[in-house]
Short mmCIF file of C-alpha atoms and ligand atoms in Angstrom, two decimals:
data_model
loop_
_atom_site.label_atom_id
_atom_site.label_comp_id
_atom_site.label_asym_id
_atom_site.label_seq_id
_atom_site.Cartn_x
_atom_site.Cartn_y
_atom_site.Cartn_z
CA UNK A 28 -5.48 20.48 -6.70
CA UNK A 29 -7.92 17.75 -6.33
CA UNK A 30 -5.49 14.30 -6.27
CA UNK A 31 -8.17 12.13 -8.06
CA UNK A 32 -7.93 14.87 -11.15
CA UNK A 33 -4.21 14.70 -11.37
CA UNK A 34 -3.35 12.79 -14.64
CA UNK A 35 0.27 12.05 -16.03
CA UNK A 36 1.75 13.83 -19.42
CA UNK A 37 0.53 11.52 -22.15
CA UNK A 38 3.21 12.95 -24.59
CA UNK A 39 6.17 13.05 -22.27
CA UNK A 40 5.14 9.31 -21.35
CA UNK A 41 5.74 8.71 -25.49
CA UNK A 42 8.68 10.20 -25.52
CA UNK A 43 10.40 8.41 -22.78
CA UNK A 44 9.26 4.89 -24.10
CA UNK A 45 10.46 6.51 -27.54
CA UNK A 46 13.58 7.56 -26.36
CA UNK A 47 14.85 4.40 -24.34
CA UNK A 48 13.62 2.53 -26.90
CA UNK A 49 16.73 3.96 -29.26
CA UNK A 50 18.86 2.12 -26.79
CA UNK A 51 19.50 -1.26 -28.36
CA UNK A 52 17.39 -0.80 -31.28
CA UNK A 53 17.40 -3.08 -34.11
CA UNK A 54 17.56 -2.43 -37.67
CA UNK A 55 14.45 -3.64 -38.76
CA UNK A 56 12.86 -2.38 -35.56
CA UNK A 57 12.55 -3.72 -31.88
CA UNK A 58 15.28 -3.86 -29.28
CA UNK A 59 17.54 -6.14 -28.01
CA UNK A 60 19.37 -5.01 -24.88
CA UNK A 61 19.58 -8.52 -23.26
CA UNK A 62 20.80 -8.08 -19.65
CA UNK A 63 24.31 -7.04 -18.66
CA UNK A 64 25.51 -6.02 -22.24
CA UNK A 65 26.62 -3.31 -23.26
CA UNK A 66 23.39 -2.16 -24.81
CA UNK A 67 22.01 -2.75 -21.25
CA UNK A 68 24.79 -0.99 -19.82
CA UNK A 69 23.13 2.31 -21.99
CA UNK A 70 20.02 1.79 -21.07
CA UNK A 71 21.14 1.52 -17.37
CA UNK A 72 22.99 4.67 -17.70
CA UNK A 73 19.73 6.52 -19.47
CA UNK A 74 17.86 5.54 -16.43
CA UNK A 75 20.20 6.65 -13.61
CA UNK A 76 20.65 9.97 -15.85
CA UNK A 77 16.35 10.26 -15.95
CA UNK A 78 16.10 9.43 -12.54
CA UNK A 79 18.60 11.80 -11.32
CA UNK A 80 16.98 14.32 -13.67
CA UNK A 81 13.47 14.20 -11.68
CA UNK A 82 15.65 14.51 -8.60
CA UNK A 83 15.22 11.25 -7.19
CA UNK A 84 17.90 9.33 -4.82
CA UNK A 85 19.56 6.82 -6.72
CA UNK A 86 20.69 3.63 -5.46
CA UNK A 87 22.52 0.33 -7.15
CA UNK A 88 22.39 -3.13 -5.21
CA UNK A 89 24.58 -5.43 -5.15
CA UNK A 90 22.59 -7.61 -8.12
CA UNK A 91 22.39 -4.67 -10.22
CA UNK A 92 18.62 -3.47 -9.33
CA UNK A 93 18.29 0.19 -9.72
CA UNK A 94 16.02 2.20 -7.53
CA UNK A 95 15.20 6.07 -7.55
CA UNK A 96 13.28 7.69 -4.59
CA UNK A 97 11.10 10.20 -4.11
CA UNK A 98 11.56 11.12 -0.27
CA UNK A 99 8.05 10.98 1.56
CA UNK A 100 6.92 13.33 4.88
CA UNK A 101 8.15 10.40 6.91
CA UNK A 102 10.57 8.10 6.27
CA UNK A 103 8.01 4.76 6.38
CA UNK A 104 7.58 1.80 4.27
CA UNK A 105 8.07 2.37 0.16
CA UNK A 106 5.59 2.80 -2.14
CA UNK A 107 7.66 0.67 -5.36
CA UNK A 108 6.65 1.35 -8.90
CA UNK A 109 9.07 -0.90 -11.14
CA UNK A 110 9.64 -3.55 -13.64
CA UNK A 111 12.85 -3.93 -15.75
CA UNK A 112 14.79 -2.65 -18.49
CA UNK A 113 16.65 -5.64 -20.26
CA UNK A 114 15.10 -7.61 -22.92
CA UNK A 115 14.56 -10.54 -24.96
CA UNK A 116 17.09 -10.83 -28.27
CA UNK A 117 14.20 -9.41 -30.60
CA UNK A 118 12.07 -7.54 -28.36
CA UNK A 119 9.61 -4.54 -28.44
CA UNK A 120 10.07 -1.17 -26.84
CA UNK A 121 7.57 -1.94 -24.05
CA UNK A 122 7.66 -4.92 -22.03
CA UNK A 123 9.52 -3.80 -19.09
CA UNK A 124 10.14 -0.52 -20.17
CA UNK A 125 7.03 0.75 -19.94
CA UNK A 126 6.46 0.14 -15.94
CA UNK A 127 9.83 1.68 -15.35
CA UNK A 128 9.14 4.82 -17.46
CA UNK A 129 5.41 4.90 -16.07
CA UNK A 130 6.76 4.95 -12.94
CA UNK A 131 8.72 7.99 -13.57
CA UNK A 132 6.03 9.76 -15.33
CA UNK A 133 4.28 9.49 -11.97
CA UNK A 134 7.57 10.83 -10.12
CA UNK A 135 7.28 13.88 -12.74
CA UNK A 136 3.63 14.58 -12.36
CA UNK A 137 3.93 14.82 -8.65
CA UNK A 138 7.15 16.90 -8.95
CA UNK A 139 4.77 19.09 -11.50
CA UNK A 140 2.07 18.96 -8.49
CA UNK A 141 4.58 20.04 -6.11
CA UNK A 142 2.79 17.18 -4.25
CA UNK A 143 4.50 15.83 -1.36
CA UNK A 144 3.36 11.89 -0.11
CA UNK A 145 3.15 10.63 3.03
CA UNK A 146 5.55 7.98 2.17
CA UNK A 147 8.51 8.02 0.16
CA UNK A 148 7.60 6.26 -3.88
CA UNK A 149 10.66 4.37 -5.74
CA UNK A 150 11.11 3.51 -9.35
CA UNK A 151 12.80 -0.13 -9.29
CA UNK A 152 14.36 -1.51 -12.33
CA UNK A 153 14.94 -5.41 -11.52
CA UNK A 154 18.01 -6.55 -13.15
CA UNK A 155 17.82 -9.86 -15.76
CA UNK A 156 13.97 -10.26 -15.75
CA UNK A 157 13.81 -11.68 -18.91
CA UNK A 158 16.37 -14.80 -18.12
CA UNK A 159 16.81 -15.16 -21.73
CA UNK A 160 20.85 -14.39 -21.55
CA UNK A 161 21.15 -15.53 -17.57
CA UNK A 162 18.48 -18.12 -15.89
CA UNK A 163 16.76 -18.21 -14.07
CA UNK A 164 14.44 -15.17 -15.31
CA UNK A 165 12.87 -12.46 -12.48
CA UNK A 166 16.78 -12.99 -10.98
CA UNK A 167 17.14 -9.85 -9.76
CA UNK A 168 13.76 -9.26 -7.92
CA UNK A 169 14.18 -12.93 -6.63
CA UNK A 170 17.59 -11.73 -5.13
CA UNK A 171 16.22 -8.83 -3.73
CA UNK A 172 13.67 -10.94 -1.31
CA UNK A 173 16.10 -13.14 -0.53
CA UNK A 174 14.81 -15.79 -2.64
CA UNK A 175 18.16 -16.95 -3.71
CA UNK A 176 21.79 -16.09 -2.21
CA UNK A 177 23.71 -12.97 -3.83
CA UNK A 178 26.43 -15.34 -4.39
CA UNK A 179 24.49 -18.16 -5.97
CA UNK A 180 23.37 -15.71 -8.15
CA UNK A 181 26.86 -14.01 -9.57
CA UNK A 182 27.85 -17.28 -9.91
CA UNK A 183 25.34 -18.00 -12.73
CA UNK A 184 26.24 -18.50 -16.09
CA UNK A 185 24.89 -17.07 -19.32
CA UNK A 186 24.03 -18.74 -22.85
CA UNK A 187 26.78 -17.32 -24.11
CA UNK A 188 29.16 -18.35 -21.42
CA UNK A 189 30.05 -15.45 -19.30
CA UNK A 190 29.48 -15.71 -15.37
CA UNK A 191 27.12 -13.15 -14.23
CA UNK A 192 29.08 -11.05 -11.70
CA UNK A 193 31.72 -10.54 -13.47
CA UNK A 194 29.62 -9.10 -16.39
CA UNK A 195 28.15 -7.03 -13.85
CA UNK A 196 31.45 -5.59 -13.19
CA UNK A 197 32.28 -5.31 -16.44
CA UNK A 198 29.24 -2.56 -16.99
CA UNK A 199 29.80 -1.00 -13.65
CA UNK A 200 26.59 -2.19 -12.23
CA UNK A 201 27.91 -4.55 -9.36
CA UNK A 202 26.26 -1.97 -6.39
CA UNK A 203 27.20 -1.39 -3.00
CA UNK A 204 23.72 0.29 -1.98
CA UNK A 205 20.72 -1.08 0.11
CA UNK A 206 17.58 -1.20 -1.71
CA UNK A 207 14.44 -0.09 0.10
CA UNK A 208 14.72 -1.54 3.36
CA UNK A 209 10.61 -1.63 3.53
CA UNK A 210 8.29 -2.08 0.94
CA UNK A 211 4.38 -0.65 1.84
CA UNK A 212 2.68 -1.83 -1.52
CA UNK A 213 4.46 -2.81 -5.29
CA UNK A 214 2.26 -2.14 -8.57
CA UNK A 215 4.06 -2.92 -11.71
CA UNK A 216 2.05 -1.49 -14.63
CA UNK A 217 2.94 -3.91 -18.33
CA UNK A 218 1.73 -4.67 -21.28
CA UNK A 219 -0.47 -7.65 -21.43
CA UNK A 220 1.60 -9.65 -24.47
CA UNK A 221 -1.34 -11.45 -25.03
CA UNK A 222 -4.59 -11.09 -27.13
CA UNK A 223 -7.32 -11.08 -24.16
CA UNK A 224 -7.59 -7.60 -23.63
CA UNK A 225 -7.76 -6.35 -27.87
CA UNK A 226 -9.88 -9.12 -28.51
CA UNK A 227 -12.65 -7.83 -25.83
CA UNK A 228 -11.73 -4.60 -26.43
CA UNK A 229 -11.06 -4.08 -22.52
CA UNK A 230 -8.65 -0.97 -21.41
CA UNK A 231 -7.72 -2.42 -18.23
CA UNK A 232 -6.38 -5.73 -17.13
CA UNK A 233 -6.51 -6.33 -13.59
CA UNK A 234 -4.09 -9.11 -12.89
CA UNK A 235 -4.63 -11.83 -10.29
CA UNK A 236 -1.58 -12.99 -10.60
CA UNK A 237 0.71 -15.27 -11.92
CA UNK A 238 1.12 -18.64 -13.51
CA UNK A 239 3.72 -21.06 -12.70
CA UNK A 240 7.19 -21.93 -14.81
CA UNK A 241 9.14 -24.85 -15.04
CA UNK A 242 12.49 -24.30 -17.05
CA UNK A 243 14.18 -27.46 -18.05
CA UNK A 244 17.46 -27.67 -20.30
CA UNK A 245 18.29 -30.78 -21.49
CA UNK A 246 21.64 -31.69 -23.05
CA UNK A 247 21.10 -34.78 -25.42
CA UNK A 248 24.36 -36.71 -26.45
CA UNK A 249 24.80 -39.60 -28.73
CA UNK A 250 27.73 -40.01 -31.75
CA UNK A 251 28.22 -38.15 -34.83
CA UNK A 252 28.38 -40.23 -37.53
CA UNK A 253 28.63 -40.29 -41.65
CA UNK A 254 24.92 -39.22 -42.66
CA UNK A 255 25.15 -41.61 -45.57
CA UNK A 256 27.15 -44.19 -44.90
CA UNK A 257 25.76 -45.27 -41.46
CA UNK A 258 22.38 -47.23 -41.27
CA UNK A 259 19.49 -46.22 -39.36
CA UNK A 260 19.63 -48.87 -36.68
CA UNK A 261 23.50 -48.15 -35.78
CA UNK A 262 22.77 -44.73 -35.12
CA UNK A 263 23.02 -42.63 -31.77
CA UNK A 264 21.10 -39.27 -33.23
CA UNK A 265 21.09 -36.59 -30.82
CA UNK A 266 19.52 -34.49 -33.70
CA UNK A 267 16.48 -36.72 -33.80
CA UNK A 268 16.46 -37.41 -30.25
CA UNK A 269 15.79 -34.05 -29.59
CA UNK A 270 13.20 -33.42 -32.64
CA UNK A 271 11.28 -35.92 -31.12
CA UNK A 272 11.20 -34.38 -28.06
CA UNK A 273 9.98 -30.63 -29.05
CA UNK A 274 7.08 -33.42 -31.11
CA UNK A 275 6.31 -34.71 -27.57
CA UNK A 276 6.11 -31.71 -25.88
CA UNK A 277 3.84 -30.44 -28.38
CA UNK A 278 1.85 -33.63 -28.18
CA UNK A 279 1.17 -34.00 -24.29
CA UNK A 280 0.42 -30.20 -23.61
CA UNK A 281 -1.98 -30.41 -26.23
CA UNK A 282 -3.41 -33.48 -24.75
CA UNK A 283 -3.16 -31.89 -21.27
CA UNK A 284 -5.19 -29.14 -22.45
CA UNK A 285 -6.70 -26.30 -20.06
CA UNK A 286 -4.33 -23.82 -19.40
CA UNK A 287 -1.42 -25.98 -20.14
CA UNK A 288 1.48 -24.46 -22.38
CA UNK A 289 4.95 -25.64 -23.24
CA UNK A 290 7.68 -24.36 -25.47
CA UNK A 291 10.94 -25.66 -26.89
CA UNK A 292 12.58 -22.35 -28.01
CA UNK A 293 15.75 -23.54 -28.34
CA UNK A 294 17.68 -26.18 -30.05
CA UNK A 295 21.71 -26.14 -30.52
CA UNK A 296 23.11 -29.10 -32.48
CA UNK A 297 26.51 -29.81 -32.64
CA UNK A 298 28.35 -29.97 -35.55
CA UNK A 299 25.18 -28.82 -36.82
CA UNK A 300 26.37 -29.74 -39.99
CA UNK A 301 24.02 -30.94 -43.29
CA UNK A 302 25.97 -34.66 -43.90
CA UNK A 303 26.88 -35.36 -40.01
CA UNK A 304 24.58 -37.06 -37.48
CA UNK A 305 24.52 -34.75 -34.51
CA UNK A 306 26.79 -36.28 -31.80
CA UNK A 307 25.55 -33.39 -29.27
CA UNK A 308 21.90 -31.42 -29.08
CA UNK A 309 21.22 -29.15 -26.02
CA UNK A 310 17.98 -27.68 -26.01
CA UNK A 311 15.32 -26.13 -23.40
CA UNK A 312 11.46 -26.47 -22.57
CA UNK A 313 9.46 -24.20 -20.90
CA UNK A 314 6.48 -25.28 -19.18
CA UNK A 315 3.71 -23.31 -17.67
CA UNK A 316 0.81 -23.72 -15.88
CA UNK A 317 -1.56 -21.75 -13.11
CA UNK A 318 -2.03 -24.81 -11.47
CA UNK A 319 0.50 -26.26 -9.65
CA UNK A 320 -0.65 -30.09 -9.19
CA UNK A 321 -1.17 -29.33 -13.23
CA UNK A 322 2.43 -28.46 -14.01
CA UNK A 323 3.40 -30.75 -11.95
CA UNK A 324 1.89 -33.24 -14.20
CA UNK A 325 2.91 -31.69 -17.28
CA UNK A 326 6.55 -32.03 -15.53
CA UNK A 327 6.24 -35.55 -14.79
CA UNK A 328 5.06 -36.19 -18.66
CA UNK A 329 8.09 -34.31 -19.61
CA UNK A 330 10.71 -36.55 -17.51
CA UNK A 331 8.58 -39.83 -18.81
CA UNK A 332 9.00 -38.56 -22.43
CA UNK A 333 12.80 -37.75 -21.87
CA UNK A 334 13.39 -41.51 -20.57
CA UNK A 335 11.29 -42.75 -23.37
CA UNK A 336 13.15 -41.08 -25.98
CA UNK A 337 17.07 -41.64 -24.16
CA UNK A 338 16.05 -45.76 -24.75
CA UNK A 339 14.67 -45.43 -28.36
CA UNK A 340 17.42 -43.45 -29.68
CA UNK A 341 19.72 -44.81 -27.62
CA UNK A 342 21.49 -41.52 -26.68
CA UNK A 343 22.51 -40.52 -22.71
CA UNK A 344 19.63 -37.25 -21.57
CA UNK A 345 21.58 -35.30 -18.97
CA UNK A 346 18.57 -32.04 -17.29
CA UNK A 347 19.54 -29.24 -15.70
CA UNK A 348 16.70 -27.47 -13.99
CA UNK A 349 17.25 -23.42 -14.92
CA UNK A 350 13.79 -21.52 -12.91
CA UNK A 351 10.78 -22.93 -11.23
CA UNK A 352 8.31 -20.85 -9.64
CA UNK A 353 4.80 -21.88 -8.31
CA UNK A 354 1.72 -19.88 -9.32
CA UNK A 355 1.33 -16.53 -7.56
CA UNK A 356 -1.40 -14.70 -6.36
CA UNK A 357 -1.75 -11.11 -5.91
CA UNK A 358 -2.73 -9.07 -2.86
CA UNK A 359 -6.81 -8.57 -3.00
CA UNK A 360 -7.07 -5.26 -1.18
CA UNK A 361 -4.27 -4.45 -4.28
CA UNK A 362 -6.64 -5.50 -6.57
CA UNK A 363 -9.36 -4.08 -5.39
CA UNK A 364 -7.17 -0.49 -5.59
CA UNK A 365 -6.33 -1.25 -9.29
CA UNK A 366 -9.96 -2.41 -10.65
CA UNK A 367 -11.93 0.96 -8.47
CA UNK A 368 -9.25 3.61 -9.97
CA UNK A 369 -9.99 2.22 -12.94
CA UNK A 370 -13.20 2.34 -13.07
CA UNK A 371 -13.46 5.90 -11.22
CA UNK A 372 -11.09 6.91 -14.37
CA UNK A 373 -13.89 5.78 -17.06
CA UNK A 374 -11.78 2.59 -17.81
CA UNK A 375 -13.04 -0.77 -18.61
CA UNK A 376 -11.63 -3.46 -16.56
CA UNK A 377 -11.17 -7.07 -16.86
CA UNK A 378 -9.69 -9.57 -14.14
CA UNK A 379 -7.00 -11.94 -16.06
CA UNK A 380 -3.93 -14.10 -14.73
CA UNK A 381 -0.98 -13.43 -16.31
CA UNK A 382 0.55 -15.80 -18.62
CA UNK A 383 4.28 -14.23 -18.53
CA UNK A 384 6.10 -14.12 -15.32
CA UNK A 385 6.82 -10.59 -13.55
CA UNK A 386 9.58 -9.12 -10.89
CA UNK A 387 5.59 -8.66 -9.25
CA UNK A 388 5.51 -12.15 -8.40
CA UNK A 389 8.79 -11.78 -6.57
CA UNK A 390 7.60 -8.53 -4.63
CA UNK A 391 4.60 -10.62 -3.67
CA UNK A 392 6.71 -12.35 -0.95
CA UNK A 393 7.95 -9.70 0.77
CA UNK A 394 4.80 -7.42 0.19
CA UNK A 395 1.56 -6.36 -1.27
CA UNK A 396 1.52 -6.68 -4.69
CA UNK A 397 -0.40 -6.55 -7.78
CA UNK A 398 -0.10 -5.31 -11.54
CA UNK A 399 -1.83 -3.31 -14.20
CA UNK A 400 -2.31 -5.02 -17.63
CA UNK A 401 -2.93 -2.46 -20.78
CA UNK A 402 -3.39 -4.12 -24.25
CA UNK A 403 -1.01 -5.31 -26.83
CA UNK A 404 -1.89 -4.88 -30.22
CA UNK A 405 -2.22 -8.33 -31.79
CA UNK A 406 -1.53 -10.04 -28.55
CA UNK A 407 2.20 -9.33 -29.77
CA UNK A 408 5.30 -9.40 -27.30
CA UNK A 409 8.93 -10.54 -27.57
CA UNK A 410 8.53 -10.00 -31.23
CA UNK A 411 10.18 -6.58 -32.73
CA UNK A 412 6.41 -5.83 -34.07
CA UNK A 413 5.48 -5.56 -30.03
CA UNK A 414 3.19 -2.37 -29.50
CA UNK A 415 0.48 -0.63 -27.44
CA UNK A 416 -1.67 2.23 -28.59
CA UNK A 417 -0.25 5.82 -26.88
CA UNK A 418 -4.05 6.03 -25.74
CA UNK A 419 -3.62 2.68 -23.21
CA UNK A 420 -0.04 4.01 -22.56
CA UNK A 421 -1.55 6.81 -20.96
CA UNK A 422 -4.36 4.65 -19.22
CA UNK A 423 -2.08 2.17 -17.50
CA UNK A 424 0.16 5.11 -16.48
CA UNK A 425 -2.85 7.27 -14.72
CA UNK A 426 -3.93 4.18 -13.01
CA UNK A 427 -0.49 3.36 -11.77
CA UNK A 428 -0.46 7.61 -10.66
CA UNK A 429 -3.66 7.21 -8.83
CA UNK A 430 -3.45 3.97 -7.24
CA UNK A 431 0.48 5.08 -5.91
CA UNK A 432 -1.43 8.93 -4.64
CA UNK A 433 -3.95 6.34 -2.78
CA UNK A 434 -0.91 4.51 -1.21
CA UNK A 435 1.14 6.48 -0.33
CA UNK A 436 -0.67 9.57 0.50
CA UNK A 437 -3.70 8.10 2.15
CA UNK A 438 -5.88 11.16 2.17
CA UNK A 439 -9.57 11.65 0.33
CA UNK A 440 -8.39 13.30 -2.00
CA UNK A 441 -8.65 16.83 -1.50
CA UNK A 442 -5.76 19.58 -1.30
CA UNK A 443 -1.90 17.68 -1.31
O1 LIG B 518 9.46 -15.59 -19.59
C1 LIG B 518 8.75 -14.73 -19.08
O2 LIG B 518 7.61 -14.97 -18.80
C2 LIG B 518 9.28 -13.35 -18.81
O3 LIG B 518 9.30 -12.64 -20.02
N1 LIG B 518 10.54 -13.39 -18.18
MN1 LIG B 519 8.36 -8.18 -18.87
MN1 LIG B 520 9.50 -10.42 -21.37
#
């Protein structure tokens, strides 16, 4: 068997996204399975049951991060395939899921093979990447290099109130294992959720890495008050107060221009009530930029605009700070793997940062890494209507299957 002709199972690739993608699935379509519920806790067990299926070691951390290996001729450095497995409230079937279950496509095309590597290859499934229930997002990866403290992290506290280890506990996820002690290279194969690739009809992103994030949750307060009876100038509106701060946003990102973005996704007024002026409005902003001194500036804007608006509407701005991560870049010699398999496979290639943040950018600190972009239709993602053509499916996941064979079984490519 020549290695560079080995190519993954297009159909059983389908049916794995497919089939996880029943886990959590909403009514009108898409999936919610935000992290460490009990839709998770199925999708978690789905994986450990696949895994352990294809014959591969399974391990739980202490955060919850799930890894399967594939043991190697020697016991060496890893060579990790992963992403994660939770998701936004209304997301699609593939962001995450699709570098997980790519990654044990490749684990069943070199069982098929009967191919044994050099060095051992592990499926990681990061827990919390999407830091929509729990922030900050990428939480597990960032445990797992020792960006933040174990502890620091269980002690977090969700949206909805619950503290983040015991929730763990609660779904049986709370690990005793090590992870892989050594990591050799990390590829993370995902869908773009963005419209560069469609729109120039490209089969390949290469990804250079990615772009920073500033989280920022600000809880507004001020004093409810009769919606009729109380004139304008006596009022302390925490409703407009923060109204006119998603306006600002809005208005100095577009002024910042470039690559600047920012978002104000959510808004919770209390009483939230038609005839009451809003005593209470928290709300968060999410700022992003691959230029550091550039978000840093967008940051500044936002703290200017938050002191601007506390005088004017004469309301008290409390900020918590919930993730912040500088701009990333991936390993060239990665890269360089990623955009020549490509290529040898027939597949146009483009070079593009990503826009989204990744457990990838995590890896990077500890190790080589670098990730394969395949399109989203429409430019779609965390949106039910999120989707990728079976056809790129299959691309990403032979890329991700070659460039691992180059890794971690460095031959030229003839007889395994
Ligand atoms: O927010 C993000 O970029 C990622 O989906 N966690
Ligand atoms: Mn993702
Ligand atoms: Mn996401």
């Amino acid at each position: 068997m020549i290695l560079q002709e080995l190519r993954i199972d297009p159909a059983r690739l389908v049916s794995g996204v497919e089939r996880l993608g029943k886990i959590g699935a909403l009514e009108g379509g898409g999936v919610c399975r935000l992290a460490l519920t009990p839709s998770e806790k199925l999708g978690r067990d789905h994986l450990v049951a696949e895994m352990k299926a294809l014959g591969l070691k399974v391990a739980i951390d202490p955060i919850g991060n799930i890894f399967g290996t594939r043991k190697g001729r020697r016991e060496g450095p890893a060579v990790m395939l992963g992403s994660h497995i939770d998701t936004v409230a209304t997301g699609g079937l593939y962001d995450g899921a699709l570098g997980v279950l790519a990654g044990l496509e490749v684990i069943a095309t070199l069982n098929d093979g009967n191919i044994e590597t050099d060095l051992p290859v592990v499926v990681a499934a990061f827990t919390n990447e999407e830091g929509a229930r729990f922030a900050p997002d990428m939480l597990g990866s960032l445990v797992f290099v020792g960006g933040l403290p174990l502890a620091d992290a269980l002690d977090i506290v969700s949206i909805d109130g619950k503290r983040l280890g015991d929730e763990l506990e609660a779904i049986g996820y709370a690990g005793t294992d090590q992870g892989p002690e050594e990591v050799a290279a990390y590829f993370e194969l995902h869908i773009e959720q963005g419209p560069v690739l469609e729109d120039e009809k490209i089969e390949i992103g290469v990804v250079l890495g990615v772009q920073g994030i500033s989280w920022t949750e600000l809880t507004i307060r001020g004093r409810s008050a009769h919606a009729g009876t109380t004139p304008i100038r006596l009022r302390r509106d925490a409703g407009l107060a923060a109204a006119r701060i998603a306006a600002g946003v809005g208005a100095f990102v577009r002024a910042l221009g470039g690559d600047q973005v920012g978002t104000v996704g959510a808004i919770t007024l209390t009483p939230n009530l038609v005839n009451v002026v809003a005593e209470k409005a928290v709300m968060t902003v999410d700022l992003r930029n691959p230029d550091e001194a550039l978000l840093q500036a967008a940051e500044a804007k936002l703290a200017a605009l938050i002191e601007q608006i506390a005088g004017e509407e004469d309301v008290t701005i409390e900020r918590r700070g919930l993730a912040r991560f500088e701009p990333v870049d991936f390993t060239p010699a990665l890269i360089e793997n990623i955009d020549g398999t490509a290529k040898a496979l027939g597949l146009s290639t483009r070079r593009l940062f990503s826009g989204a943040g990744h457990d990838a950018q995590m890896l990077a600190r500890i190790a080589p890494a670098a990730m394969i972009f395949v399109p989203s239709v429409n430019g779609i993602s965390h949106n039910i209507t999120e989707y990728t053509e079976p056809a790129d499916l299959a691309n990403g996941a032979n890329v991700l299957l070659q460039v691992t064979l180059k890794q971690a079984l460095p031959t030229n490519g003839e007889e395994a």
